Short mmCIF file of C-alpha atoms in Angstrom, two decimals:
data_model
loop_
_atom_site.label_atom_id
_atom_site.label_comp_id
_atom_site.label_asym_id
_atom_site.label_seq_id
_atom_site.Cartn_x
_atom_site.Cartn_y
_atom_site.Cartn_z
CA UNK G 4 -3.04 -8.63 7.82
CA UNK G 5 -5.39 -6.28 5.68
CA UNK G 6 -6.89 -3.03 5.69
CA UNK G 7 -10.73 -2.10 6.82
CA UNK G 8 -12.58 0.62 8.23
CA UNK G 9 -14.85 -0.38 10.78
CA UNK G 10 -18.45 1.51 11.88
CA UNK G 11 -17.08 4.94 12.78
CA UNK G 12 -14.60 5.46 10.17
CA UNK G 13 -11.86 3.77 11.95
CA UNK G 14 -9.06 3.13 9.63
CA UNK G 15 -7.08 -0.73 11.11
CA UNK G 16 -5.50 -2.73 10.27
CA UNK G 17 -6.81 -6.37 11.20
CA UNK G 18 -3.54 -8.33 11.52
CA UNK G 19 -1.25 -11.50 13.30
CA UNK G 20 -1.08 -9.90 16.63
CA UNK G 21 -2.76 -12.59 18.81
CA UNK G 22 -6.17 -11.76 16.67
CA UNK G 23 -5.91 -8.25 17.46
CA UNK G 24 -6.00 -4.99 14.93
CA UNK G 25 -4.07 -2.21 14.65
CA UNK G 26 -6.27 1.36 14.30
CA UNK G 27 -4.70 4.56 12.66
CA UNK G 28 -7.27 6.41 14.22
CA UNK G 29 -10.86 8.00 13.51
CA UNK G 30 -9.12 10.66 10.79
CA UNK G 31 -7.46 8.50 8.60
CA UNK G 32 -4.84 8.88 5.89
CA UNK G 33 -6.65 12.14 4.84
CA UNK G 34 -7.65 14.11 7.45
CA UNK G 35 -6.28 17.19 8.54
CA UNK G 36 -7.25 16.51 12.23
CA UNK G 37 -4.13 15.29 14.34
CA UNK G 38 -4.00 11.43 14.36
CA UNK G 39 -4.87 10.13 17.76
CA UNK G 40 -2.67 7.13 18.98
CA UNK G 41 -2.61 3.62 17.88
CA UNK G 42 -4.76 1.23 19.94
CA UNK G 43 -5.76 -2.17 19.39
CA UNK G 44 -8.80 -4.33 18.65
CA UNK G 45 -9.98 -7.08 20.26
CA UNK G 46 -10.62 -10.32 18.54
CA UNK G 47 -14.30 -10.12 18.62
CA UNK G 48 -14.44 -7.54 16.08
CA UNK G 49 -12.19 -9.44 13.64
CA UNK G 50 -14.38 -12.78 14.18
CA UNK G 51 -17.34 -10.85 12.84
CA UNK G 52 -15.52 -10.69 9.23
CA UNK G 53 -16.19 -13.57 7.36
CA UNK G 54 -14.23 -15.79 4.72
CA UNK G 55 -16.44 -15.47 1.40
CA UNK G 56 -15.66 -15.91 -2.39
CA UNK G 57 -14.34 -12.73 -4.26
CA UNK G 58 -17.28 -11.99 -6.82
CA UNK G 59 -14.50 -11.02 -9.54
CA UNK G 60 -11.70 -13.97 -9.44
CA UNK G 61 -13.83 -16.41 -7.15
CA UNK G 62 -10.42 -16.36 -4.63
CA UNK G 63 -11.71 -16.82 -0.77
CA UNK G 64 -10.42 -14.33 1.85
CA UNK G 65 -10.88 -13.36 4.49
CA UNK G 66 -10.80 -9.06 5.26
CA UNK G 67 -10.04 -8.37 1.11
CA UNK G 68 -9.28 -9.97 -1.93
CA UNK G 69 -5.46 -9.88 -2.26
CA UNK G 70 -5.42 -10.01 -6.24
CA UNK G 71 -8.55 -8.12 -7.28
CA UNK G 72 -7.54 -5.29 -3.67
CA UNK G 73 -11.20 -5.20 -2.93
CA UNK G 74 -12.91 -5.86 0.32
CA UNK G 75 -14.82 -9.08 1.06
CA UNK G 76 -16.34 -10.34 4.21
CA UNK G 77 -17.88 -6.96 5.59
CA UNK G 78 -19.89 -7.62 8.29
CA UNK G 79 -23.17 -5.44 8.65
CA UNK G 80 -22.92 -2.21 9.87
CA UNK G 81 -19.23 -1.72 8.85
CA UNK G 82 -18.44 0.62 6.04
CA UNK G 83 -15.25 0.24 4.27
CA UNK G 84 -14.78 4.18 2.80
CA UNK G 85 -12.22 5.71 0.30
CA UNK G 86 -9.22 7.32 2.25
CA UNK G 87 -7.98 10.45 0.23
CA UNK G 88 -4.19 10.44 0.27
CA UNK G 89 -2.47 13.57 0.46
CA UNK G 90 -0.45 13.26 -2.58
CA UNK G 91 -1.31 13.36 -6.40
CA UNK G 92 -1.05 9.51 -6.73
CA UNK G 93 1.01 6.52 -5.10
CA UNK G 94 2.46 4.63 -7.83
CA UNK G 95 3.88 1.09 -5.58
CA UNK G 96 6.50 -1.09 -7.60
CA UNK G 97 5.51 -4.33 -6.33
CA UNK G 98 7.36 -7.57 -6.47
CA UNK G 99 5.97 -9.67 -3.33
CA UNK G 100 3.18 -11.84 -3.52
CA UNK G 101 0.53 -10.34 -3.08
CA UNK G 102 -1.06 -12.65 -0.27
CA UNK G 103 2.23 -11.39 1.64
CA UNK G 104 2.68 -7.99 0.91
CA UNK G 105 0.90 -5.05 2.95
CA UNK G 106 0.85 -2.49 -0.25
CA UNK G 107 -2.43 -4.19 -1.05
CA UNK G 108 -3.77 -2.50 1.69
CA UNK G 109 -3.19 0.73 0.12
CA UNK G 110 -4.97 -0.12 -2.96
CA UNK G 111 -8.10 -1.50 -1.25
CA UNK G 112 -8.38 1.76 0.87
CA UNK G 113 -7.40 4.30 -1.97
CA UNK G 114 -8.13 2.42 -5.48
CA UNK G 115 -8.41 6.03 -7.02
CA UNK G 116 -4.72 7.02 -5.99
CA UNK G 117 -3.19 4.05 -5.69
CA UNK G 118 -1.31 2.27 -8.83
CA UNK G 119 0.34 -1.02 -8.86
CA UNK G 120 3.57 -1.64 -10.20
CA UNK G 121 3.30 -5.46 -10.61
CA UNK G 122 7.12 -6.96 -11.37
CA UNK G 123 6.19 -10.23 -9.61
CA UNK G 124 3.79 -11.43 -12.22
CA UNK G 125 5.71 -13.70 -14.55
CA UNK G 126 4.55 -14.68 -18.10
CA UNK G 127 6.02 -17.95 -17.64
CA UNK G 128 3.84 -18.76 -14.96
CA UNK G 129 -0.01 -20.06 -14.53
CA UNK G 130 -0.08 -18.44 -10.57
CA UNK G 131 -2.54 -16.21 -9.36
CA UNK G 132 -1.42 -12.75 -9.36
CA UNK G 133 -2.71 -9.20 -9.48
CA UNK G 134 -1.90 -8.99 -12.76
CA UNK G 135 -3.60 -12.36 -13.61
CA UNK G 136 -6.50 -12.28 -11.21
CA UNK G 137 -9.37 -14.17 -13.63
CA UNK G 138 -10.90 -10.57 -14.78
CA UNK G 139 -11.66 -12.24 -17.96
CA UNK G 140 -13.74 -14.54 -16.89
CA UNK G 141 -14.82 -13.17 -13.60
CA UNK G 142 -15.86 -9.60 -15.34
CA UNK G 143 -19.45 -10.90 -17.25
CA UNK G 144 -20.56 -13.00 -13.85
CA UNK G 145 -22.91 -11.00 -11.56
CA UNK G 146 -21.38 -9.66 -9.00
CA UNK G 147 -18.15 -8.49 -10.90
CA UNK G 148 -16.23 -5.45 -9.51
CA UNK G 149 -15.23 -2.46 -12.05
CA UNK G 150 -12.38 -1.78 -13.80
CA UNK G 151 -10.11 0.75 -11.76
CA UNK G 152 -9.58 4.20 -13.72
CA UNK G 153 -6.69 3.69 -16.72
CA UNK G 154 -4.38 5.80 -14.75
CA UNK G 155 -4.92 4.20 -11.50
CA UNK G 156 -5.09 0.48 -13.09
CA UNK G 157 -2.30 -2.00 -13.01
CA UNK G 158 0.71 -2.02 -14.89
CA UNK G 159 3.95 -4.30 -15.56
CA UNK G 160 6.62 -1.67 -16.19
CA UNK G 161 8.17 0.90 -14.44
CA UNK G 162 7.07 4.21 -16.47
CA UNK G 163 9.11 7.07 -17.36
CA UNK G 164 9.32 9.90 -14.24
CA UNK G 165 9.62 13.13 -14.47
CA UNK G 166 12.23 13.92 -11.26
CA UNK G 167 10.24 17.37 -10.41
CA UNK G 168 6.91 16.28 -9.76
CA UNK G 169 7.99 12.10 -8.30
CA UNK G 170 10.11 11.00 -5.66
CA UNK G 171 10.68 7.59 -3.90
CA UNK G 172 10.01 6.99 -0.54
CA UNK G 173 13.43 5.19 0.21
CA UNK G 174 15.79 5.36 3.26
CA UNK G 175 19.03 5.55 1.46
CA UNK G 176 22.16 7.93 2.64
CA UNK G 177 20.61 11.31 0.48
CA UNK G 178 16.84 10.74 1.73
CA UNK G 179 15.52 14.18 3.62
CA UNK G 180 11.95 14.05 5.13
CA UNK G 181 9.34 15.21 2.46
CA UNK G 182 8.43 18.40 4.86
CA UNK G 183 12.67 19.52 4.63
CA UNK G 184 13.05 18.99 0.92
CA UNK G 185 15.36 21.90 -0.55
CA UNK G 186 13.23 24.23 -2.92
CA UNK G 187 16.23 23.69 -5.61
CA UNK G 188 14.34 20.12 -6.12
CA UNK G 189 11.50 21.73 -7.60
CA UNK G 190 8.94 19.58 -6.18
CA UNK G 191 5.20 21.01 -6.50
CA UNK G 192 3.20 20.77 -3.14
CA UNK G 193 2.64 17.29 -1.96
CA UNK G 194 -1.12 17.37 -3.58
CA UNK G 195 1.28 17.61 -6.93
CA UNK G 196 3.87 14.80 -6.50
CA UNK G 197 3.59 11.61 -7.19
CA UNK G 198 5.22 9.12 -4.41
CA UNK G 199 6.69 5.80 -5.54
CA UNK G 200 6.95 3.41 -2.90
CA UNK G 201 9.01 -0.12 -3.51
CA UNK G 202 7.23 -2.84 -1.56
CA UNK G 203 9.63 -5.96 -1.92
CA UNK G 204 11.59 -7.72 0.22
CA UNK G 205 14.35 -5.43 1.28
CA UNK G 206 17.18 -7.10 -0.75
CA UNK G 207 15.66 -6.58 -3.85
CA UNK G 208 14.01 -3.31 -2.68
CA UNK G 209 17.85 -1.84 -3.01
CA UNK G 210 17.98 -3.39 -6.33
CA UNK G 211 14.88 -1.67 -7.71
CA UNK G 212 15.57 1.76 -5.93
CA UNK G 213 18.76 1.51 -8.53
CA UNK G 214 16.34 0.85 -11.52
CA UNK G 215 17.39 3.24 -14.07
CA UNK G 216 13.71 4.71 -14.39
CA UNK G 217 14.19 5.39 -10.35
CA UNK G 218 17.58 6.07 -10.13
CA UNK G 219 16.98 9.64 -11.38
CA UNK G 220 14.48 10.31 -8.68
CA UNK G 221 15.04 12.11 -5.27
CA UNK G 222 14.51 9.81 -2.25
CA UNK G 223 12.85 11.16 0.79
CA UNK G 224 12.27 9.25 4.13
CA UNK G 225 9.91 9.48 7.30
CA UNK G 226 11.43 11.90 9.64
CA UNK G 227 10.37 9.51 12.70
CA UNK G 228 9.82 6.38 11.67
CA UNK G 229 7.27 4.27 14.07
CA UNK G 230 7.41 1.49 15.93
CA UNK G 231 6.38 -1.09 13.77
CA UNK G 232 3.57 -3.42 14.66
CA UNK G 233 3.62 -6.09 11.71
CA UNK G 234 3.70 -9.79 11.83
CA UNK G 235 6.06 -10.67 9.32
CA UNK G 236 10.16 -11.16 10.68
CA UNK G 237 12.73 -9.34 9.44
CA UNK G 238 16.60 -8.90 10.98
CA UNK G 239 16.79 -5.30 9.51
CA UNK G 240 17.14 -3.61 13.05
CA UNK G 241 14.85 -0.90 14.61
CA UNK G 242 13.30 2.01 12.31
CA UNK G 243 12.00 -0.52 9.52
CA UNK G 244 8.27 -0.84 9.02
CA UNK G 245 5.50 -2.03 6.46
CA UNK G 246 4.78 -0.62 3.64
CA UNK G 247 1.45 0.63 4.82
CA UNK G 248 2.43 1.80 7.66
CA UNK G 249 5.56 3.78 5.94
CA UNK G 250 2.92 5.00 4.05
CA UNK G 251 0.58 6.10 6.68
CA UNK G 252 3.65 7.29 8.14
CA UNK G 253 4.45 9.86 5.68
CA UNK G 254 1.09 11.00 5.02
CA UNK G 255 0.48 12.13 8.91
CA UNK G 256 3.69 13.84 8.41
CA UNK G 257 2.53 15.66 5.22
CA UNK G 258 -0.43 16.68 7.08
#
């Protein structure tokens, strides 16, 4: 699955459903216009994306380079613009890989508010990752992709959160929804607060929500949760979705 806006600012995204795409609708993450319903693509569209070489790491995709979060493969007259989230900045603690996890998305669509939190990177591995995505030797080449802003750019720590201006989207028992959060939390407007989301398989997602640079952090929660439309199995019941679309999720709510 990946993310893409196709000609007419359509935000989908292309996924495993019998080569069909999911669309969030002409006003994407950031628009103030109500979202209109989901529909589907057929797989015509899709089939005009090709698989190319990502001018930065040399990885082939298909839809976006999963390490480097950029798109590849655009076909001519699609344009593949910036979404403007309503928060201050996403910060997503990410341990997936990356060819797996639908966080990527996020970055590819918002690079300028979206920061990766990359705990699946290990030292003691050669791998591909987005934390080891051949920059260094991909970055003098022709065709390279610039660095994202410092504060926007990957990092392999949690940082230090201050709990009045960051909270984690997490569905645990003392989650509210963002819109009914108690003004004794102290949380600026949404344009002010930074939103962690954990993107990891959902085991260790309940491990990380306890890190102790999260575990001082409110939790909030989607007040109606979608139906979910990714590939990927889980066993977690009804209510559970991506990560993009928990994130999409929250943002129409915001709005």
């Amino acid at each position: 699955s990946c993310g893409a806006l196709s000609a007419g600012a359509t935000l989908h995204l292309p996924g495993r459903f019998s080569g069909a795409a999911v669309v969030w609708g002409r006003s994407g993450l950031g628009s103030r216009a109500p979202p209109p319903p989901m529909t589907m693509l057929g797989s015509e569209e899709v089939a005009r994306w090709q698989r190319v070489p990502c001018p930065r790491c040399h990885q082939r995709a298909m839809f976006y380079c999963p390490f480097c979060c950029s798109p590849l493969g655009v076909p001519d007259g699609v344009s593949v613009p910036e979404v403007r989230l309503p928060f201050k900045r996403c910060d997503i603690v990410f341990d997936d890989a990356a060819k797996k996890a639908t966080s990527i998305h996020a970055k590819v669509l918002s690079p300028t508010q979206v920061r990766l939190i990359d705990l699946f990177t290990s030292d003691g591995s050669a791998n591909r990752t987005l934390s080891r995505t051949g920059a260094e030797a991909g970055s003098a080449r022709e065709g390279a992709v610039e660095e994202p802003a410092a504060e926007c750019a990957t990092i392999r720590e949690i940082p230090e959160y201050d709990p009045c201006s960051a909270a984690v989207l997490f569905p645990d028992d003392s989650s509210v929804p963002l819109e009914e959060v108690p003004a004794d939390w102290g949380f600026p407007p949404p344009d002010g607060l930074t939103l962690v989301v954990i993107d990891a398989p959902w085991r260790r997602a309940q491990v990380l929500r306890r890190h102790p640079r999260l575990a001082a952090l409110r939790s909030v929660r989607l007040r109606e949760p979608p139906a979910s439309r990714f590939w990927r199995y889980h066993a977690e019941g009804a209510g559970c979705v991506s990560t993009i679309e928990a994130m999409a999720a929250i943002a129409r709510e915001v709005e």
